[in-house]
Coordinates of C-alpha atoms in Angstrom, one line a residue:
X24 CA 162.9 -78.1 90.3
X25 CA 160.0 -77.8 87.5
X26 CA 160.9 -76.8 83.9
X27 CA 161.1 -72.7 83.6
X28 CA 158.3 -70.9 82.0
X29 CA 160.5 -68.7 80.0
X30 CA 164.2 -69.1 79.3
X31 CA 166.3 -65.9 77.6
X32 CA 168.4 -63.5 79.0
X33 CA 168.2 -59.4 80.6
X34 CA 169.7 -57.1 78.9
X35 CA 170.4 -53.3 80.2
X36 CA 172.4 -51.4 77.8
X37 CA 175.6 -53.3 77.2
X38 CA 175.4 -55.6 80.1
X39 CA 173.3 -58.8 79.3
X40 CA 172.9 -62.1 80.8
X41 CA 170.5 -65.6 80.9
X42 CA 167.9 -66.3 83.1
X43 CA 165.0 -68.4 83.5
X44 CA 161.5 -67.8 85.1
X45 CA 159.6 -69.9 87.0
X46 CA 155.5 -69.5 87.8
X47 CA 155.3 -68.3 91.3
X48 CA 152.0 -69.4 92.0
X49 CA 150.2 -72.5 92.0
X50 CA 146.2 -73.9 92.7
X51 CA 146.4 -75.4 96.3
X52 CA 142.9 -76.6 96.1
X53 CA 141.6 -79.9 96.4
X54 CA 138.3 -79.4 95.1
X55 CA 138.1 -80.4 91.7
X56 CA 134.4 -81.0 89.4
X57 CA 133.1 -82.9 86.4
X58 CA 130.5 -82.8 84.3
X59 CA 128.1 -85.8 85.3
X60 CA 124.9 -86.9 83.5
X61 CA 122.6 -86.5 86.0
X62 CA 120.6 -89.8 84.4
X63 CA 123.3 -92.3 84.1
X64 CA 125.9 -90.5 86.5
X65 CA 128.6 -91.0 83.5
X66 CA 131.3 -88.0 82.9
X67 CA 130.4 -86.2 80.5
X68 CA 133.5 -85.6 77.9
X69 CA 133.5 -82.5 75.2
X70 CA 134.8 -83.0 71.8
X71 CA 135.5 -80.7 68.8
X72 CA 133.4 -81.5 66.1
X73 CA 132.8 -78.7 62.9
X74 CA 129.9 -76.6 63.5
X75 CA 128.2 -77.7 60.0
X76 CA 128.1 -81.3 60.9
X77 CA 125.9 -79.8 63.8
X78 CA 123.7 -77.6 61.6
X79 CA 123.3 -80.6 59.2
X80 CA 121.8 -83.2 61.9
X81 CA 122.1 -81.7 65.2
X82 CA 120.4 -84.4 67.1
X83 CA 123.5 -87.0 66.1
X84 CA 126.6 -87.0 67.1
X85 CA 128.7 -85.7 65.0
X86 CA 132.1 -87.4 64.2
X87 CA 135.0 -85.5 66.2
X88 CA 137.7 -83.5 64.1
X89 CA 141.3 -84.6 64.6
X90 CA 143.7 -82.3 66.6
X91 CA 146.2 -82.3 63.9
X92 CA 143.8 -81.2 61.9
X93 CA 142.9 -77.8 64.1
X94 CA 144.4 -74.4 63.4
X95 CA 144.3 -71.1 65.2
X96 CA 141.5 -68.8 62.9
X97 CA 141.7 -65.0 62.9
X98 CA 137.9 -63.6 61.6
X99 CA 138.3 -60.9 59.6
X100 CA 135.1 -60.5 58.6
X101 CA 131.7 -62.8 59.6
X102 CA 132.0 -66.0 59.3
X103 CA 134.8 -65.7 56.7
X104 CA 139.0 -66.5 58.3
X105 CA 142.2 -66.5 57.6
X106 CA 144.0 -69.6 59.4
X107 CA 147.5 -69.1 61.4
X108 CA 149.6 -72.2 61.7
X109 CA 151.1 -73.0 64.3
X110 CA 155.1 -72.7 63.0
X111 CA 154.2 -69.4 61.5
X112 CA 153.1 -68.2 65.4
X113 CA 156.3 -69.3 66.9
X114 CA 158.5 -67.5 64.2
X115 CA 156.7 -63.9 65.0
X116 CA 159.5 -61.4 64.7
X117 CA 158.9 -60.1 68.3
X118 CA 162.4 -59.8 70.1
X119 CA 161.0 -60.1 73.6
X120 CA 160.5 -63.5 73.1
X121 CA 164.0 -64.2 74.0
X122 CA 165.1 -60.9 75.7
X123 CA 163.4 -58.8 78.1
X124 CA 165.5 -55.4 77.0
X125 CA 165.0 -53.2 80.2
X126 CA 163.6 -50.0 79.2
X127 CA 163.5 -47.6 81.9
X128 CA 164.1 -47.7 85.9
X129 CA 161.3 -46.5 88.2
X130 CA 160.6 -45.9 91.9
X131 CA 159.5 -49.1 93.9
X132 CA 155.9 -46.7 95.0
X133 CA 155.6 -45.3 91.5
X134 CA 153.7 -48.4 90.4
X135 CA 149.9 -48.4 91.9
X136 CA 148.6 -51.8 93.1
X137 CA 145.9 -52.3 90.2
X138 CA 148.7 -53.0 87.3
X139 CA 150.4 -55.7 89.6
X140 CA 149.3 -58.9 87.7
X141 CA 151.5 -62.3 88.3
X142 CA 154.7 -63.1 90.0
X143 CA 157.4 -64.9 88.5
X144 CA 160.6 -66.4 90.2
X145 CA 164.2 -65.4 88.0
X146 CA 166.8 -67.1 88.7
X147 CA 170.1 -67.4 86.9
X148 CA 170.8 -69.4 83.8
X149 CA 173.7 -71.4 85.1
X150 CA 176.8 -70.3 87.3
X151 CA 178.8 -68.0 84.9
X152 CA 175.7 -66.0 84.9
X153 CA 175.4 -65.0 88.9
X154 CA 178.1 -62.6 88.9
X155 CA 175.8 -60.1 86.9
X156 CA 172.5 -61.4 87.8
X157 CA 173.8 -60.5 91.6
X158 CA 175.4 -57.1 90.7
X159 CA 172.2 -55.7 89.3
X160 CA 169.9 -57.0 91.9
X161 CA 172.0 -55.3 94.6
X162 CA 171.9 -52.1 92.5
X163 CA 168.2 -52.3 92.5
X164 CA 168.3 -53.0 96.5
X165 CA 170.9 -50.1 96.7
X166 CA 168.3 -47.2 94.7
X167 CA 165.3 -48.5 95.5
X168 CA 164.4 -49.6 91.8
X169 CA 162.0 -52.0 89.7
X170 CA 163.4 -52.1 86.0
X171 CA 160.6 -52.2 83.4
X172 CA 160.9 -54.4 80.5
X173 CA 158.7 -56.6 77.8
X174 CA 158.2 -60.2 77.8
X175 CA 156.6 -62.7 75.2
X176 CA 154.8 -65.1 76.2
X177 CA 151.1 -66.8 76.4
X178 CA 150.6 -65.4 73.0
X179 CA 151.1 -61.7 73.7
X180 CA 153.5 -59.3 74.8
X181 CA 153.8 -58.0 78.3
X182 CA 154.9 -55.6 80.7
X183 CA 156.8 -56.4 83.3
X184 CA 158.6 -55.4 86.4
X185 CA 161.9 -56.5 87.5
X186 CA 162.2 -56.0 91.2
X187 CA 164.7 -58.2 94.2
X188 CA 162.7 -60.9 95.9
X189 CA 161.4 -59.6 99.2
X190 CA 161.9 -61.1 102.1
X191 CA 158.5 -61.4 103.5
X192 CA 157.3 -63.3 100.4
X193 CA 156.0 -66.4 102.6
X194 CA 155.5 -67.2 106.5
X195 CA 158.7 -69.1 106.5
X196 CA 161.7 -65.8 105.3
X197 CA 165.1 -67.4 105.6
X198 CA 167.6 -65.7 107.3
X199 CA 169.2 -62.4 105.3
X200 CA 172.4 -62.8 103.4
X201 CA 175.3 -60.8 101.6
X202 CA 177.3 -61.7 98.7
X203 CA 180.7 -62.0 99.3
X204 CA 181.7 -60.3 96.4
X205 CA 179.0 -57.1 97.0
X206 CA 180.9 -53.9 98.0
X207 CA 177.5 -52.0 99.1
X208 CA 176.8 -50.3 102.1
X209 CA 173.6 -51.3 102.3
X210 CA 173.1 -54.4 103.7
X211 CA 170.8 -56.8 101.9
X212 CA 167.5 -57.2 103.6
X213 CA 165.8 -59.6 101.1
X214 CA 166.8 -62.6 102.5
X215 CA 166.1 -64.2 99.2
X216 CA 169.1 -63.9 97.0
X217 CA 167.0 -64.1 93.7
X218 CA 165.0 -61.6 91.6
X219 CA 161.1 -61.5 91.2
X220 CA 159.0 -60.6 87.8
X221 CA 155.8 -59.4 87.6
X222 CA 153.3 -59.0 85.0
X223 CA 151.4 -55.6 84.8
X224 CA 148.1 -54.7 83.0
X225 CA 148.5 -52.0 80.4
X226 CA 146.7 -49.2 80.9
X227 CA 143.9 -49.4 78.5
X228 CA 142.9 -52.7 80.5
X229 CA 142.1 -50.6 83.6
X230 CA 138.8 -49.1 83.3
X231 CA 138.2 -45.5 84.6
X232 CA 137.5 -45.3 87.8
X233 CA 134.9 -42.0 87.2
X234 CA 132.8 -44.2 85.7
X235 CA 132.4 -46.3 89.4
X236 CA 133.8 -43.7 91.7
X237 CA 131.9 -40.4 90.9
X238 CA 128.3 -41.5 91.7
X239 CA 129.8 -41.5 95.5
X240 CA 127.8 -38.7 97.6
X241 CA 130.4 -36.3 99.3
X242 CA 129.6 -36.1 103.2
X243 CA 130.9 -34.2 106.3
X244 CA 132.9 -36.7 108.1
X245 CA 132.5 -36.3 111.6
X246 CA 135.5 -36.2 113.8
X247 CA 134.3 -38.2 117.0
X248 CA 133.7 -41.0 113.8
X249 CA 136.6 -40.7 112.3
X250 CA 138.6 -41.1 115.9
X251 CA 137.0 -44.2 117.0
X252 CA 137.4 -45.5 113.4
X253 CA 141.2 -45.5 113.3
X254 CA 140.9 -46.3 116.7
X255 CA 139.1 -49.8 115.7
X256 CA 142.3 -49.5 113.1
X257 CA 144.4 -49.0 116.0
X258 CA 143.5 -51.9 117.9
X259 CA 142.8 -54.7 114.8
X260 CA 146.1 -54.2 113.6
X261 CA 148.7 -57.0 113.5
X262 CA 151.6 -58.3 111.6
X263 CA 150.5 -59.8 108.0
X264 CA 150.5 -63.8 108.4
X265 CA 149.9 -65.3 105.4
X266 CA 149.5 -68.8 107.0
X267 CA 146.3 -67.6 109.0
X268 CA 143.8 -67.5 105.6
X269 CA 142.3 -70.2 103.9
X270 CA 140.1 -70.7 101.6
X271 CA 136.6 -70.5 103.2
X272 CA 134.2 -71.7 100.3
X273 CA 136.8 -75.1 99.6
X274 CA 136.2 -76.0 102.8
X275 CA 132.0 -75.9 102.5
X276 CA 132.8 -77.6 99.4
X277 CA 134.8 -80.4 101.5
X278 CA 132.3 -80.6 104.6
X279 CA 129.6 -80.9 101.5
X280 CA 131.7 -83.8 100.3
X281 CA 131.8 -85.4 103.3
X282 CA 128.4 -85.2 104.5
X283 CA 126.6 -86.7 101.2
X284 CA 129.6 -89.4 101.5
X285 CA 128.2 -90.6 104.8
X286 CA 125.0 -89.8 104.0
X287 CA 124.3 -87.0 106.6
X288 CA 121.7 -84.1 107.1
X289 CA 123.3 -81.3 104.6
X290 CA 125.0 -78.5 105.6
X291 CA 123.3 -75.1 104.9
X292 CA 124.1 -71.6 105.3
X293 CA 121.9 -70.2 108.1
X294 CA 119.3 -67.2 106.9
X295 CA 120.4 -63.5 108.0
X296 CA 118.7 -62.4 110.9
X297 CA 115.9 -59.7 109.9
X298 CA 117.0 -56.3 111.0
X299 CA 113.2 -55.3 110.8
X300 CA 114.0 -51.8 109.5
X301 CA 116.0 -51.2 112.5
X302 CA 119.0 -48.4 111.8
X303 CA 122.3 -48.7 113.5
X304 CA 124.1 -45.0 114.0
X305 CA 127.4 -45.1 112.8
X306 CA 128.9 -43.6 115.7
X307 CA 127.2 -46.3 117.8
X308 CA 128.6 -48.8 115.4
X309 CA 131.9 -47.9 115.9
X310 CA 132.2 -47.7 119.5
X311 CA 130.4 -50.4 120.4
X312 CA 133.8 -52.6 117.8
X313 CA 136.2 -50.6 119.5
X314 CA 134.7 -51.9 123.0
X315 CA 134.3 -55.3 121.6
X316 CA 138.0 -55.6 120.3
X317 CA 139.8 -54.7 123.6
X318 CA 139.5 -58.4 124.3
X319 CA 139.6 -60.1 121.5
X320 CA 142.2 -58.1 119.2
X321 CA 144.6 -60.6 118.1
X322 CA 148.5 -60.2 119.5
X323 CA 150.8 -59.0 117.3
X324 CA 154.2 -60.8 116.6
X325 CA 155.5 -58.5 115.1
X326 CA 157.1 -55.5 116.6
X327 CA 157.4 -53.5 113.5
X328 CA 153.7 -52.6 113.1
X329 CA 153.3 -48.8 112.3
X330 CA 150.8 -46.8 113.6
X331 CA 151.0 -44.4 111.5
X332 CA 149.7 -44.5 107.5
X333 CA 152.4 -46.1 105.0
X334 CA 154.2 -42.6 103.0
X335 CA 154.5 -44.8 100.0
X336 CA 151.3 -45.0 97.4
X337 CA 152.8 -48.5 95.9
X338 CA 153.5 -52.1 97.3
X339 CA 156.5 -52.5 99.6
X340 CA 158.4 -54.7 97.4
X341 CA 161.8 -54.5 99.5
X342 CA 162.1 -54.5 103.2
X343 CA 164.7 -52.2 104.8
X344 CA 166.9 -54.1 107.7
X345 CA 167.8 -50.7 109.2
X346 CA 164.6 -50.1 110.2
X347 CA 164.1 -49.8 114.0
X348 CA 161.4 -51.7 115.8
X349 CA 158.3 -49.8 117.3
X350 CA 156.8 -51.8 120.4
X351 CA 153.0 -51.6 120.0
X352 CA 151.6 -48.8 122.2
X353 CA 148.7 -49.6 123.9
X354 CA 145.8 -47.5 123.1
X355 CA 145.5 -45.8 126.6
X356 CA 148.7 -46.8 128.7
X357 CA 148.4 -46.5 132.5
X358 CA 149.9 -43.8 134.5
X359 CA 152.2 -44.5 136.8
X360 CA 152.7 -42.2 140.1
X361 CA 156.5 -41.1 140.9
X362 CA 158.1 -43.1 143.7
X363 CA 158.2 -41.0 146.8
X364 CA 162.0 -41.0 148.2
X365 CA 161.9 -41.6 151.8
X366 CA 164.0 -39.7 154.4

């Protein structure tokens, strides 16, 4: 297992115990560039070197400063800092940098999309810490909840969202479980017995949407449209599959790669087609991509696909088990004529 991020403990009122968080992301691409020197073909390495020995003779190289020797500067006014060092940064009196002191409980849709930032994985400190770590996840399960807390970290404080892990968190969901020692009635529909953190953006890092969405025109929407559009909803509609994206441009990048490697004709993009000032009715549009996808829709795995808009305005963190499944309706079934009974 890798080293945790973060180390410390919860703490809800009274009731307080350790944790530790690990980064739930990672880069999974391949593709990594240097800086070459398009003359020699050498790397080309950056150093930090002090800005007057540049002004001074700045066609020599200048002699590199030592990393000991660099401190964090705050510029209070031009050109003119104070310097921070290190050890005085890592004894900041901020008490989230050791306890994440749960400040409120809030509904799983009350937070929009937008302040979601990065996912953590918690996991208990060691063994002796479980029992609680386990008893307030299944109270979060049991009212629907995210706790709300601070965290320290990166060099700033952050908001962040306590929430069970869900269970559709990758392709591969393991198979639900219960604690023995949980007395709920609701069963647990994770299937990950751990907890999940998230980073959120304060609000003042959100810019105002009037400022984009306001210069948007308001037209009459007509209804024949708007039917054959949720139709085209209707029928391209499938379980989420996170296995089934990858990561178009890398793979340019790689048959790029490849091709200069074996010295081969480079691969280009091909120029649009000219639409020659040709306009395409929308209601045209639309039914010719509902006639289009009644072959090649892609089958659904999943039986639980709604056909009906989510209720909820935030993410579905938590996955109800006693939800019932929905087979996918076709979207004009055929009739079938009574059986005549014969004397």
């Amino acid at each position: 297992m890798a080293r945790p991020y973060w180390s410390g403990k919860i703490q809800i009122s009274l009731v307080s115990f350790g944790v530790k968080l690990f980064v739930a992301t990672e880069a999974a691409s391949d593709i990594h560039f240097h800086m070459i020197d398009r003359r020699t073909g050498e790397r080309v390495r950056h150093q930090n070197v002090a800005s007057s020995a540049i002004e001074r003779n700045p066609d020599e190289a200048a002699d590199p400063v030592h990393k000991s020797d660099i401190v964090k500067g705050y510029e209070y006014s031009h050109g003119r800092y104070v310097t921070i060092e290190p050890d005085e940064l890592a004894h900041l009196r901020v008490p989230s940098k050791r306890t994440m002191d749960v400040a409120q409980f809030v509904d799983v849709s009350s937070i929009h999309p937008a302040f979601f930032e990065k996912p953590y994985f918690v996991v208990p400190e060691d063994d002796s810490q479980t029992e609680a770590f386990l008893t307030i996840r299944q109270a979060l399960i049991d009212t629907n909840k995210i706790a709300l807390s601070r965290i320290a970290f990166g060099g700033r404080e952050h908001i962040i969202a306590i929430a069970p892990a869900p269970a559709h968190l990758t392709a591969k969901s393991s198979t639900p479980t219960k604690s023995k020692k949980s007395k709920s009635t609701k069963s647990d529909a994770t299937g990950h017995p751990g907890l999940m953190a998230y980073t959120l953006r304060y609000a003042a890092e959100l810019r105002d949407p009037a400022a984009y969405f306001d210069s948007i025109q308001q037209h009459a929407i007509n209804a024949d449209s708007l039917s054959l559009a949720k139709e085209l909803i209707h029928r391209k509609s499938s379980a989420f599959d996170p296995t089934q994206f990858t990561d178009g441009y890398e793979a340019a990048v790689k048959e790029l790669v490849d091709a200069k490697l074996k010295h081969a004709p480079i691969p280009r993009e091909e120029p649009a087609p000219r639409t020659r000032g040709k306009v395409i009715h929308l209601m045209d549009a639309l039914r010719k991509s509902v006639n289009d996808t009644k072959t090649t829709a892609p089958k659904s795995t999943d039986t639980n696909v709604a056909t009906k808009p989510a209720s909820r305005k935030g993410p579905t963190l938590i996955k109800s088990a006693t939800s019932k499944s929905h087979p996918h309706r076709e979207a004009k079934p055929a009739r079938t004529s009574p059986k005549r009974k014969t004397a």
